Structures are given as structure tokens and as C-alpha cells.
């Protein structure tokens, strides 16, 4: 399954849905006590969840809830720092939650007494084989992640038939984004996927045994580029892949 953000309106509508369901954590007042603990620990403020990721979070939650309604499903968010998806999953009643990130400050993110946060390389995590039913990876793979290594680690971590949901920056318009490849954000290289490099990403996961959740929903073109950041216009893309049914 591949879905593409079509317009800025979709971002606003997604945030409205999250807010209506009590899943909007973009308001810093929502986690005030946790933010205070974080500030006392690190002498700096915990960044607020980014409203621009509203579509990513809403789409990922929608697919996850539909495919894994059992609130006992173990879920890992890979690249969890400053992502609200674990907070939203907890609000939905999921309790077997974990997150990992290269940023050591992830260990004191909200709900650290109930969510297991690990400071680690996403391609070499400390979790045991087959530990999770779902992996989420929101706006991470564009930041210099070794895709072959990530696919191998995701395959190791997921139970047979488990789900891997990722979102990333994408532009199939043919515009040049060469200087974005040299840019560094969050301490990592940043690049924007195009149709060719996206197909390469999917192949990495296919080589690790994954298949798109629904290959009929794989339209890669788009007419609008509703996201502007660091001098580049692009959109967001979500891909949902199923791990092999058996080892």
C-alpha cells in the first residue's frame, strides 16, 4: 500500500480528525507535566509535535488500527524522537509500546514509565527477534538511514505477517533536489525520494521478504507539492509493507 499526501487541506483535515479523537499532542499544554520533567532532566524544552506531520500520523494510525485492533499488539516506533504517534497509540489504549532513536534524549520522552525508550541505531536495536506486531517509522528514512540494514532489522523484529509502516519526503514532479542530499538535519543527511529512489526503497524491503500491504494502491504520481521546508517543495508518502508470513 502506498498513499501520497495530495494537498495542504489533507494536513488540516487530518489534524482535525486527531483533535476530535483526543489524539492531538501538538499543543505543548497537553503534556505539561512530562515536559516539566524533561526540562528538569535536560535543561531544555521538549520540542512540540510537528503539526505538519498530521497526515502521516493520521494515516499510519488508521492503517494500524484496522490491521491490528488488538490493543495488546506490541508496537515499536523507529525514530521516535519528537513524534506523537506513540502518545496517540497510548491514548487509543495500546499498552505494549516502545520507541528507539539516535537522539539520547528520547529516553525521557513522555510516558517513559510505561513506554520503553531505547537510545540506539535503528538498524541495530536491542529488542529480541519477533518482538513486535507492528513497526512505525515516521519521517525517518530520508535522513541517511541504510535501507538494506533497516529492512533486515525490521524483518528480524517483526512477527510473521507483521506490519511495517513508514512515511517519508517525496517528489515525483521531476524537480531537482540535489542540494537537499548534502543538507544535514537532526544531525543526519537529508534527501527527498523520487519515483526511482522510492522503487529502490521498496526493492530493499522486498529483498528482505516484505510485500506491499495492497499493491493495487500504489499510484506514485501527484499534482501538488504542499510541503515547503529548507527551500524545497515536495509532499509526503506512506508505504505499508507486510513481513513474511513465516520465517
Coordinates of C-alpha atoms in Angstrom, one line a residue:
X1 CA 0.0 0.0 0.0
X2 CA 1.3 3.4 -1.0
X3 CA -0.5 6.6 -0.2
X4 CA 0.5 10.2 -1.1
X5 CA -0.4 13.5 0.5
X6 CA -2.4 15.3 -2.1
X7 CA -3.0 18.8 -0.7
X8 CA -2.4 21.1 2.3
X9 CA -6.1 20.6 3.0
X10 CA -5.4 17.0 3.8
X11 CA -2.9 18.1 6.5
X12 CA -5.5 20.4 8.2
X13 CA -8.3 17.8 7.9
X14 CA -6.0 15.1 9.4
X15 CA -5.2 17.3 12.4
X16 CA -8.9 18.0 12.9
X17 CA -9.6 14.2 13.0
X18 CA -6.8 13.7 15.5
X19 CA -8.1 16.5 17.6
X20 CA -11.7 15.2 17.5
X21 CA -10.5 11.8 18.7
X22 CA -8.4 13.2 21.5
X23 CA -5.2 12.3 19.7
X24 CA -3.8 15.8 19.1
X25 CA -0.5 16.2 21.0
X26 CA 0.8 19.2 19.1
X27 CA -0.3 21.6 21.8
X28 CA 2.5 21.8 24.4
X29 CA 0.0 22.2 27.2
X30 CA -1.2 18.6 26.6
X31 CA 1.8 17.0 28.2
X32 CA 2.7 19.8 30.6
X33 CA 3.9 17.6 33.5
X34 CA 6.0 15.4 31.2
X35 CA 7.5 18.5 29.6
X36 CA 8.5 19.8 33.0
X37 CA 10.2 16.5 33.9
X38 CA 12.1 16.6 30.6
X39 CA 13.2 20.2 31.1
X40 CA 14.4 19.4 34.6
X41 CA 16.4 16.5 33.2
X42 CA 18.0 18.1 30.2
X43 CA 17.7 21.9 30.9
X44 CA 15.9 22.4 27.6
X45 CA 12.4 22.1 26.3
X46 CA 10.9 19.0 24.7
X47 CA 10.0 20.1 21.1
X48 CA 6.3 20.1 20.4
X49 CA 4.9 17.5 18.0
X50 CA 5.0 18.9 14.4
X51 CA 1.5 19.7 13.0
X52 CA 3.0 19.2 9.5
X53 CA 3.1 15.5 10.3
X54 CA -0.7 15.4 10.9
X55 CA -1.4 13.5 7.7
X56 CA 1.5 11.0 8.4
X57 CA 0.3 10.2 11.9
X58 CA -3.4 10.0 11.0
X59 CA -2.8 7.7 8.0
X60 CA -0.4 5.5 10.0
X61 CA -2.9 5.2 12.9
X62 CA -5.8 4.4 10.5
X63 CA -3.9 1.5 8.9
X64 CA -2.6 0.2 12.2
X65 CA -5.9 0.2 13.9
X66 CA -7.6 -1.5 11.0
X67 CA -4.9 -4.2 10.7
X68 CA -4.2 -4.7 14.4
X69 CA -7.2 -3.7 16.5
X70 CA -6.0 -5.9 19.4
X71 CA -4.7 -3.3 22.0
X72 CA -2.2 -6.0 23.2
X73 CA -0.2 -5.8 20.0
X74 CA 3.4 -4.9 20.7
X75 CA 4.4 -1.8 18.6
X76 CA 7.8 -0.1 18.1
X77 CA 8.2 3.4 16.7
X78 CA 11.6 3.6 15.0
X79 CA 12.9 7.1 15.1
X80 CA 10.6 8.1 17.9
X81 CA 12.0 11.5 19.0
X82 CA 9.6 14.3 18.6
X83 CA 7.0 12.0 17.1
X84 CA 3.5 11.9 18.6
X85 CA 2.4 8.5 17.3
X86 CA 3.4 6.7 20.5
X87 CA 1.4 9.2 22.6
X88 CA -1.6 8.7 20.2
X89 CA -1.3 4.9 20.4
X90 CA -1.3 5.1 24.2
X91 CA -4.4 7.3 24.1
X92 CA -6.1 4.7 21.9
X93 CA -5.4 2.0 24.6
X94 CA -2.3 0.3 23.1
X95 CA -0.1 -0.6 26.0
X96 CA 2.8 -2.7 24.7
X97 CA 4.7 0.3 23.2
X98 CA 8.4 1.0 22.6
X99 CA 10.4 3.6 20.8
X100 CA 14.0 3.9 19.6
X101 CA 16.1 6.8 18.3
X102 CA 19.6 8.0 17.7
X103 CA 18.9 11.0 20.0
X104 CA 19.7 10.0 23.6
X105 CA 17.1 12.5 24.9
X106 CA 14.4 10.1 23.6
X107 CA 14.8 8.2 26.9
X108 CA 12.9 10.9 28.8
X109 CA 10.1 11.5 26.4
X110 CA 6.5 11.5 27.8
X111 CA 5.2 8.2 29.4
X112 CA 8.8 6.9 29.9
X113 CA 7.4 4.9 32.9
X114 CA 5.2 2.9 30.6
X115 CA 6.8 3.2 27.1
X116 CA 10.2 1.5 26.7
X117 CA 12.5 4.1 25.0
X118 CA 15.9 2.9 23.7
X119 CA 18.8 5.1 22.5
X120 CA 20.2 3.1 19.6
X121 CA 21.0 2.8 16.0
X122 CA 17.7 1.9 14.2
X123 CA 19.5 -0.8 12.2
X124 CA 20.9 -2.5 15.4
X125 CA 18.3 -2.4 18.1
X126 CA 18.4 -4.3 21.5
X127 CA 15.0 -5.9 21.1
X128 CA 14.7 -9.7 20.6
X129 CA 13.7 -11.4 17.4
X130 CA 10.0 -11.3 16.6
X131 CA 9.2 -8.9 19.4
X132 CA 6.7 -6.7 17.6
X133 CA 3.5 -7.0 15.6
X134 CA 3.9 -3.5 14.1
X135 CA 6.7 -1.2 13.4
X136 CA 6.2 2.5 12.6
X137 CA 8.8 4.8 11.1
X138 CA 7.5 8.3 10.6
X139 CA 9.6 10.7 8.5
X140 CA 12.9 8.9 9.2
X141 CA 14.2 7.0 6.2
X142 CA 15.0 10.3 4.3
X143 CA 17.7 11.1 6.9
X144 CA 20.5 8.9 5.8
X145 CA 19.3 5.5 7.1
X146 CA 20.9 2.4 5.5
X147 CA 17.8 1.0 3.8
X148 CA 19.1 -2.6 3.4
X149 CA 20.1 -2.7 7.0
X150 CA 16.8 -1.2 8.1
X151 CA 14.8 -3.8 6.1
X152 CA 16.9 -6.6 7.6
X153 CA 16.3 -5.3 11.1
X154 CA 12.6 -4.8 10.5
X155 CA 12.4 -8.4 9.3
X156 CA 14.2 -9.6 12.4
X157 CA 12.0 -7.6 14.8
X158 CA 8.6 -8.4 13.3
X159 CA 6.5 -11.4 14.0
X160 CA 5.5 -13.4 10.9
X161 CA 3.0 -11.4 8.9
X162 CA 3.8 -8.2 10.9
X163 CA 3.3 -4.7 9.6
X164 CA 5.9 -2.1 8.8
X165 CA 4.5 1.5 8.2
X166 CA 6.8 4.2 7.0
X167 CA 6.3 7.8 5.8
X168 CA 8.9 9.9 4.0
X169 CA 9.5 13.0 1.9
X170 CA 8.6 12.5 -1.8
X171 CA 8.5 14.4 -5.1
X172 CA 7.7 12.8 -8.4
X173 CA 7.5 16.1 -10.2
X174 CA 10.9 15.9 -11.7
X175 CA 12.2 19.0 -9.8
X176 CA 15.8 19.0 -8.8
X177 CA 16.6 18.4 -5.1
X178 CA 20.3 17.8 -5.4
X179 CA 21.4 20.2 -2.7
X180 CA 19.0 18.6 -0.2
X181 CA 21.2 15.5 -0.4
X182 CA 24.1 17.5 1.1
X183 CA 21.9 19.1 3.8
X184 CA 22.1 17.8 7.3
X185 CA 19.0 17.9 9.6
X186 CA 18.8 16.2 13.0
X187 CA 22.5 15.5 12.6
X188 CA 21.8 13.3 9.5
X189 CA 21.9 13.7 5.8
X190 CA 18.6 14.6 4.3
X191 CA 17.2 13.6 0.9
X192 CA 13.9 13.6 -0.9
X193 CA 12.7 10.4 -2.6
X194 CA 11.6 10.5 -6.2
X195 CA 9.9 7.7 -8.1
X196 CA 13.2 5.9 -8.9
X197 CA 14.7 6.0 -5.5
X198 CA 11.3 5.1 -3.9
X199 CA 11.2 2.0 -6.1
X200 CA 14.7 1.2 -4.8
X201 CA 13.5 1.5 -1.2
X202 CA 10.6 -0.9 -1.9
X203 CA 13.0 -3.3 -3.5
X204 CA 15.2 -3.3 -0.4
X205 CA 12.2 -4.4 1.7
X206 CA 11.1 -6.9 -1.0
X207 CA 14.6 -8.5 -0.9
X208 CA 14.1 -8.9 2.9
X209 CA 10.8 -10.8 2.3
X210 CA 8.3 -7.9 2.6
X211 CA 5.3 -7.2 0.3
X212 CA 3.2 -4.1 0.0
X213 CA 0.1 -4.4 2.0
X214 CA -2.1 -3.7 -1.0
X215 CA -0.2 -3.4 -4.3
X216 CA -3.3 -2.1 -6.1
X217 CA -3.0 1.1 -4.1
X218 CA 0.4 2.2 -5.4
X219 CA -0.1 5.3 -7.5
X220 CA 3.2 7.2 -7.4
X221 CA 2.2 10.4 -9.2
X222 CA 0.9 13.6 -7.7
X223 CA -0.1 17.1 -8.9
X224 CA 0.6 19.3 -5.8
X225 CA 3.7 19.7 -3.6
X226 CA 2.0 21.0 -0.4
X227 CA 5.1 20.9 1.9
X228 CA 7.8 23.5 1.9
X229 CA 10.9 23.1 4.0
X230 CA 14.5 24.2 3.8
X231 CA 14.0 25.7 0.4
X232 CA 12.3 22.7 -1.2
X233 CA 8.7 21.9 -2.2
X234 CA 7.6 18.3 -2.0
X235 CA 4.9 16.1 -0.5
X236 CA 4.7 13.1 1.9
X237 CA 4.3 9.5 1.1
X238 CA 3.2 6.5 3.2
X239 CA 4.1 2.9 2.5
X240 CA 2.7 -0.1 4.4
X241 CA 4.5 -3.5 4.0
X242 CA 3.8 -6.9 5.3
X243 CA 6.5 -9.1 6.7
X244 CA 6.7 -12.8 5.5
X245 CA 4.0 -15.0 6.9
X246 CA 6.6 -17.4 8.2
X247 CA 10.4 -17.4 8.8

